[in-house]
Amino acid sequence: MSAPMPAAAMLTPVFSLRGVGKTYTMGEIEVPALRDVDLDLYAGEFVVLLGASGSGKSTLLNILGGLDTPTSGSLHYLDEDLTHAGDATLTAFRREHVGFVFQFYNLIPSLTALENVQLVTEISPDPMDAAEALRLVGLEERMHHFPAQLSGGEQQRVAIARAIAKQPDMLLCDEPTGALDFRTGKLVLEVLDRINRELGTTTAVITHNAAIAGMAHRVIHISSGRITRIETNEQRVPPGEIQW
Ligand code: ADP
Ligand code: MG
């Protein structure tokens, strides 16, 4: 069993949301996706966002990552007020601070694993070596393979290598195991856990699979656009021991 986060590290919020709401307007219809969300994310923690389909998880993650903006409330990243940030500010914020992993890997089929990661390292201010990123996800032997020569789980690990290669402060993952079977999904979770431990990257993982919640420092429960409960796991379950 792993130790809980050191108390001092938990004192530094990286991200603060206060009263955040998001309503999508579709013609005459208003769809409230988030309502009055207060949330602090702390440096180096691993959180799982857990909720049913349509509960607002992706909307929340997209707001955290600067892919979307709230319609009410406020949003701070460290000292930076992102509440009314425009596109240019959000693009710079994402480029500097955020790595994304989605359910589908979006690799470029004509490039090798290494070249897919290098696309990012070439445009980042402070990247790690692309081969080192692939080593961290356990793919050093496969780096000259093309996506079609890799399994789904391996392709997702390339996508994770690509996300971490720019050394982001935050790694945001939207259903990263959603398209994977149980066994390869666990390998992907083990990689996310290792990156959080070894690089200290603040990590948020969306899932509707309650079994995954055990590996987090904190579990944020979302229902109908609201945070209904936040739990702290006294004992974290190593991802290799998760059953679903
Ligand atoms: P989850 O990720 O938990 O499945 P989402 O954040 O994707 O939930 O969606 C929350 C709610 O907002 C749902 O009712 C969804 O239909 C609605 N929604 C999400 N994105 C949009 C959009 N771009 N336009 C209109 N409604 C949306
Ligand atoms: Mg979603």
mmCIF file of C-alpha atoms in Angstrom, residues 8-234:
data_model
loop_
_atom_site.group_PDB
_atom_site.id
_atom_site.type_symbol
_atom_site.label_atom_id
_atom_site.label_comp_id
_atom_site.label_asym_id
_atom_site.label_seq_id
_atom_site.Cartn_x
_atom_site.Cartn_y
_atom_site.Cartn_z
ATOM 1 C CA ALA A 8 2.546 20.026 3.043
ATOM 2 C CA ALA A 9 1.984 19.204 -0.622
ATOM 3 C CA MET A 10 -1.776 19.143 -0.085
ATOM 4 C CA LEU A 11 -1.717 22.780 1.018
ATOM 5 C CA THR A 12 -0.932 24.247 -2.389
ATOM 6 C CA PRO A 13 -3.966 24.485 -4.668
ATOM 7 C CA VAL A 14 -2.899 24.540 -8.295
ATOM 8 C CA PHE A 15 -6.423 25.064 -9.522
ATOM 9 C CA SER A 16 -9.331 26.770 -7.802
ATOM 10 C CA LEU A 17 -12.891 26.823 -9.103
ATOM 11 C CA ARG A 18 -15.558 28.795 -7.262
ATOM 12 C CA GLY A 19 -19.241 28.652 -8.086
ATOM 13 C CA VAL A 20 -18.502 27.425 -11.577
ATOM 14 C CA GLY A 21 -21.487 26.842 -13.818
ATOM 15 C CA LYS A 22 -21.692 25.883 -17.460
ATOM 16 C CA THR A 23 -24.861 26.054 -19.501
ATOM 17 C CA TYR A 24 -24.908 25.063 -23.142
ATOM 18 C CA THR A 25 -27.471 26.891 -25.235
ATOM 19 C CA MET A 26 -28.903 25.002 -28.176
ATOM 20 C CA GLY A 27 -31.412 27.230 -29.929
ATOM 21 C CA GLU A 28 -34.250 27.715 -27.438
ATOM 22 C CA ILE A 29 -33.012 25.029 -25.074
ATOM 23 C CA GLU A 30 -30.572 25.569 -22.227
ATOM 24 C CA VAL A 31 -28.641 22.535 -20.998
ATOM 25 C CA PRO A 32 -27.070 23.051 -17.568
ATOM 26 C CA ALA A 33 -23.942 20.856 -17.619
ATOM 27 C CA LEU A 34 -22.294 22.172 -14.411
ATOM 28 C CA ARG A 35 -23.887 23.914 -11.452
ATOM 29 C CA ASP A 36 -22.128 25.811 -8.692
ATOM 30 C CA VAL A 37 -18.923 23.774 -8.637
ATOM 31 C CA ASP A 38 -16.310 24.583 -5.966
ATOM 32 C CA LEU A 39 -13.106 22.613 -6.363
ATOM 33 C CA ASP A 40 -9.427 22.897 -5.449
ATOM 34 C CA LEU A 41 -6.837 20.642 -7.069
ATOM 35 C CA TYR A 42 -3.538 20.298 -5.229
ATOM 36 C CA ALA A 43 -0.009 20.029 -6.560
ATOM 37 C CA GLY A 44 1.002 16.436 -7.207
ATOM 38 C CA GLU A 45 -2.298 14.787 -6.360
ATOM 39 C CA PHE A 46 -4.077 12.070 -8.315
ATOM 40 C CA VAL A 47 -7.831 12.606 -8.468
ATOM 41 C CA VAL A 48 -10.532 10.516 -10.057
ATOM 42 C CA LEU A 49 -13.685 12.258 -11.306
ATOM 43 C CA LEU A 50 -16.451 9.689 -11.011
ATOM 44 C CA GLY A 51 -19.979 9.997 -12.330
ATOM 45 C CA ALA A 52 -22.554 8.577 -14.700
ATOM 46 C CA SER A 53 -22.640 9.405 -18.391
ATOM 47 C CA GLY A 54 -23.942 12.955 -18.919
ATOM 48 C CA SER A 55 -23.164 14.061 -15.353
ATOM 49 C CA GLY A 56 -20.757 16.824 -16.472
ATOM 50 C CA LYS A 57 -17.341 15.171 -16.084
ATOM 51 C CA SER A 58 -15.974 16.089 -19.515
ATOM 52 C CA THR A 59 -17.310 19.621 -19.206
ATOM 53 C CA LEU A 60 -15.463 20.026 -15.914
ATOM 54 C CA LEU A 61 -12.219 18.565 -17.291
ATOM 55 C CA ASN A 62 -12.432 20.750 -20.387
ATOM 56 C CA ILE A 63 -12.835 23.859 -18.236
ATOM 57 C CA LEU A 64 -9.862 22.816 -16.071
ATOM 58 C CA GLY A 65 -7.751 22.327 -19.177
ATOM 59 C CA GLY A 66 -8.722 25.563 -20.887
ATOM 60 C CA LEU A 67 -10.603 23.817 -23.707
ATOM 61 C CA ASP A 68 -13.865 25.400 -22.615
ATOM 62 C CA THR A 69 -14.925 28.365 -20.466
ATOM 63 C CA PRO A 70 -17.493 28.574 -17.661
ATOM 64 C CA THR A 71 -20.674 30.623 -18.011
ATOM 65 C CA SER A 72 -20.562 31.619 -14.318
ATOM 66 C CA GLY A 73 -18.202 31.520 -11.363
ATOM 67 C CA SER A 74 -14.440 31.951 -11.281
ATOM 68 C CA LEU A 75 -11.388 29.944 -12.197
ATOM 69 C CA HIS A 76 -7.784 30.427 -11.075
ATOM 70 C CA TYR A 77 -4.606 28.598 -12.027
ATOM 71 C CA LEU A 78 -2.078 29.497 -9.316
ATOM 72 C CA ASP A 79 -2.086 33.321 -9.443
ATOM 73 C CA GLU A 80 -3.544 33.516 -12.914
ATOM 74 C CA ASP A 81 -7.218 34.456 -13.211
ATOM 75 C CA LEU A 82 -8.545 32.467 -16.166
ATOM 76 C CA THR A 83 -12.191 33.371 -15.570
ATOM 77 C CA HIS A 84 -12.455 35.717 -18.529
ATOM 78 C CA ALA A 85 -9.455 34.475 -20.493
ATOM 79 C CA GLY A 86 -9.722 34.720 -24.265
ATOM 80 C CA ASP A 87 -8.636 32.153 -26.835
ATOM 81 C CA ALA A 88 -5.008 33.306 -27.064
ATOM 82 C CA THR A 89 -4.513 33.165 -23.288
ATOM 83 C CA LEU A 90 -6.157 29.747 -23.048
ATOM 84 C CA THR A 91 -4.080 28.385 -25.924
ATOM 85 C CA ALA A 92 -0.888 29.567 -24.208
ATOM 86 C CA PHE A 93 -2.119 28.130 -20.903
ATOM 87 C CA ARG A 94 -2.784 24.721 -22.462
ATOM 88 C CA ARG A 95 0.507 24.683 -24.315
ATOM 89 C CA GLU A 96 2.518 25.482 -21.212
ATOM 90 C CA HIS A 97 0.723 23.627 -18.475
ATOM 91 C CA VAL A 98 -1.656 20.885 -19.632
ATOM 92 C CA GLY A 99 -1.338 17.431 -21.153
ATOM 93 C CA PHE A 100 -4.540 15.736 -22.391
ATOM 94 C CA VAL A 101 -5.335 12.062 -22.854
ATOM 95 C CA PHE A 102 -8.659 11.103 -24.423
ATOM 96 C CA GLN A 103 -10.509 7.836 -24.919
ATOM 97 C CA PHE A 104 -9.343 7.635 -28.534
ATOM 98 C CA TYR A 105 -5.658 8.029 -29.099
ATOM 99 C CA ASN A 106 -5.575 10.351 -32.130
ATOM 100 C CA LEU A 107 -2.123 9.223 -33.227
ATOM 101 C CA ILE A 108 -0.917 10.068 -36.716
ATOM 102 C CA PRO A 109 -0.939 6.716 -38.575
ATOM 103 C CA SER A 110 1.938 7.546 -40.946
ATOM 104 C CA LEU A 111 4.334 8.401 -38.099
ATOM 105 C CA THR A 112 6.091 6.001 -35.719
ATOM 106 C CA ALA A 113 5.462 6.124 -31.989
ATOM 107 C CA LEU A 114 8.662 8.140 -31.554
ATOM 108 C CA GLU A 115 7.721 10.577 -34.327
ATOM 109 C CA ASN A 116 4.238 11.056 -32.849
ATOM 110 C CA VAL A 117 5.839 12.110 -29.564
ATOM 111 C CA GLN A 118 8.470 14.246 -31.315
ATOM 112 C CA LEU A 119 5.690 16.308 -32.935
ATOM 113 C CA VAL A 120 5.073 17.680 -29.451
ATOM 114 C CA THR A 121 8.631 17.876 -28.164
ATOM 115 C CA GLU A 122 9.644 19.942 -31.188
ATOM 116 C CA ILE A 123 7.213 22.746 -30.317
ATOM 117 C CA SER A 124 7.470 22.689 -26.508
ATOM 118 C CA PRO A 125 9.629 25.116 -24.512
ATOM 119 C CA ASP A 126 10.951 22.562 -22.012
ATOM 120 C CA PRO A 127 10.319 19.037 -23.294
ATOM 121 C CA MET A 128 11.802 15.771 -22.102
ATOM 122 C CA ASP A 129 13.483 13.565 -24.678
ATOM 123 C CA ALA A 130 10.794 11.795 -26.755
ATOM 124 C CA ALA A 131 12.493 8.406 -26.274
ATOM 125 C CA GLU A 132 12.560 9.009 -22.515
ATOM 126 C CA ALA A 133 8.791 9.694 -22.544
ATOM 127 C CA LEU A 134 8.266 6.361 -24.344
ATOM 128 C CA ARG A 135 10.510 4.614 -21.839
ATOM 129 C CA LEU A 136 8.364 5.993 -19.002
ATOM 130 C CA VAL A 137 5.284 4.348 -20.511
ATOM 131 C CA GLY A 138 7.141 1.065 -21.064
ATOM 132 C CA LEU A 139 7.398 1.304 -24.853
ATOM 133 C CA GLU A 140 11.125 1.772 -25.399
ATOM 134 C CA GLU A 141 11.206 -1.431 -27.453
ATOM 135 C CA ARG A 142 8.325 -0.351 -29.691
ATOM 136 C CA MET A 143 9.237 3.227 -30.463
ATOM 137 C CA HIS A 144 9.892 2.655 -34.156
ATOM 138 C CA HIS A 145 6.550 0.918 -34.660
ATOM 139 C CA PHE A 146 3.624 2.558 -36.401
ATOM 140 C CA PRO A 147 0.247 2.874 -34.613
ATOM 141 C CA ALA A 148 -1.284 0.052 -36.702
ATOM 142 C CA GLN A 149 1.455 -2.274 -35.399
ATOM 143 C CA LEU A 150 0.520 -1.538 -31.763
ATOM 144 C CA SER A 151 -2.378 -2.786 -29.618
ATOM 145 C CA GLY A 152 -5.013 -0.370 -28.326
ATOM 146 C CA GLY A 153 -3.360 -0.250 -24.919
ATOM 147 C CA GLU A 154 0.045 0.431 -26.477
ATOM 148 C CA GLN A 155 -1.408 3.178 -28.642
ATOM 149 C CA GLN A 156 -2.925 4.752 -25.548
ATOM 150 C CA ARG A 157 0.489 4.600 -23.859
ATOM 151 C CA VAL A 158 1.981 6.437 -26.868
ATOM 152 C CA ALA A 159 -0.749 9.055 -26.412
ATOM 153 C CA ILE A 160 0.237 9.334 -22.733
ATOM 154 C CA ALA A 161 3.923 9.666 -23.683
ATOM 155 C CA ARG A 162 2.931 12.436 -26.084
ATOM 156 C CA ALA A 163 0.948 14.201 -23.339
ATOM 157 C CA ILE A 164 3.748 14.052 -20.751
ATOM 158 C CA ALA A 165 6.658 14.772 -23.116
ATOM 159 C CA LYS A 166 6.181 18.503 -22.796
ATOM 160 C CA GLN A 167 6.441 18.103 -19.000
ATOM 161 C CA PRO A 168 3.011 19.542 -18.212
ATOM 162 C CA ASP A 169 2.062 20.527 -14.667
ATOM 163 C CA MET A 170 -1.292 18.802 -15.114
ATOM 164 C CA LEU A 171 -2.323 15.650 -16.907
ATOM 165 C CA LEU A 172 -6.049 15.501 -17.691
ATOM 166 C CA CYS A 173 -7.423 12.167 -18.852
ATOM 167 C CA ASP A 174 -10.981 11.710 -20.154
ATOM 168 C CA GLU A 175 -11.987 8.022 -19.950
ATOM 169 C CA PRO A 176 -8.451 6.858 -20.839
ATOM 170 C CA THR A 177 -9.406 3.188 -20.471
ATOM 171 C CA GLY A 178 -12.845 3.556 -22.022
ATOM 172 C CA ALA A 179 -11.930 1.759 -25.239
ATOM 173 C CA LEU A 180 -9.701 -0.883 -23.626
ATOM 174 C CA ASP A 181 -10.290 -4.317 -22.167
ATOM 175 C CA PHE A 182 -9.691 -4.882 -18.479
ATOM 176 C CA ARG A 183 -6.112 -6.150 -18.745
ATOM 177 C CA THR A 184 -4.749 -3.452 -21.069
ATOM 178 C CA GLY A 185 -6.771 -0.827 -19.216
ATOM 179 C CA LYS A 186 -4.922 -1.753 -16.041
ATOM 180 C CA LEU A 187 -1.557 -1.326 -17.769
ATOM 181 C CA VAL A 188 -2.603 2.167 -18.798
ATOM 182 C CA LEU A 189 -3.656 2.988 -15.221
ATOM 183 C CA GLU A 190 -0.296 1.684 -13.953
ATOM 184 C CA VAL A 191 1.465 4.061 -16.345
ATOM 185 C CA LEU A 192 -0.617 7.025 -15.140
ATOM 186 C CA ASP A 193 0.139 6.084 -11.525
ATOM 187 C CA ARG A 194 3.888 5.830 -12.224
ATOM 188 C CA ILE A 195 3.990 9.205 -13.972
ATOM 189 C CA ASN A 196 2.195 10.830 -11.051
ATOM 190 C CA ARG A 197 4.685 9.306 -8.610
ATOM 191 C CA GLU A 198 7.883 9.776 -10.626
ATOM 192 C CA LEU A 199 7.223 13.162 -12.217
ATOM 193 C CA GLY A 200 4.814 14.584 -9.640
ATOM 194 C CA THR A 201 2.382 15.587 -12.386
ATOM 195 C CA THR A 202 -0.987 16.620 -10.938
ATOM 196 C CA THR A 203 -3.356 14.118 -12.528
ATOM 197 C CA ALA A 204 -7.131 14.027 -13.006
ATOM 198 C CA VAL A 205 -8.748 10.943 -14.516
ATOM 199 C CA ILE A 206 -12.395 10.773 -15.571
ATOM 200 C CA THR A 207 -14.172 7.479 -15.333
ATOM 201 C CA HIS A 208 -17.636 6.040 -14.874
ATOM 202 C CA ASN A 209 -15.970 2.888 -13.472
ATOM 203 C CA ALA A 210 -16.127 3.044 -9.666
ATOM 204 C CA ALA A 211 -13.404 0.371 -9.298
ATOM 205 C CA ILE A 212 -10.793 2.822 -10.591
ATOM 206 C CA ALA A 213 -11.541 5.269 -7.754
ATOM 207 C CA GLY A 214 -9.452 3.226 -5.303
ATOM 208 C CA MET A 215 -6.152 4.271 -6.906
ATOM 209 C CA ALA A 216 -6.745 8.021 -6.356
ATOM 210 C CA HIS A 217 -5.718 10.272 -3.505
ATOM 211 C CA ARG A 218 -9.186 11.825 -3.768
ATOM 212 C CA VAL A 219 -12.391 10.835 -5.511
ATOM 213 C CA ILE A 220 -14.685 13.584 -6.749
ATOM 214 C CA HIS A 221 -18.237 12.355 -7.249
ATOM 215 C CA ILE A 222 -20.279 14.217 -9.867
ATOM 216 C CA SER A 223 -23.994 13.890 -10.420
ATOM 217 C CA SER A 224 -26.264 16.088 -12.582
ATOM 218 C CA GLY A 225 -23.588 18.759 -12.926
ATOM 219 C CA ARG A 226 -22.813 19.030 -9.216
ATOM 220 C CA ILE A 227 -20.029 17.756 -7.008
ATOM 221 C CA THR A 228 -21.979 15.634 -4.560
ATOM 222 C CA ARG A 229 -19.112 14.259 -2.470
ATOM 223 C CA ILE A 230 -15.309 14.301 -2.240
ATOM 224 C CA GLU A 231 -13.637 11.311 -0.592
ATOM 225 C CA THR A 232 -10.013 10.926 0.467
ATOM 226 C CA ASN A 233 -8.616 7.410 0.201
ATOM 227 C CA GLU A 234 -6.631 6.635 3.334
#
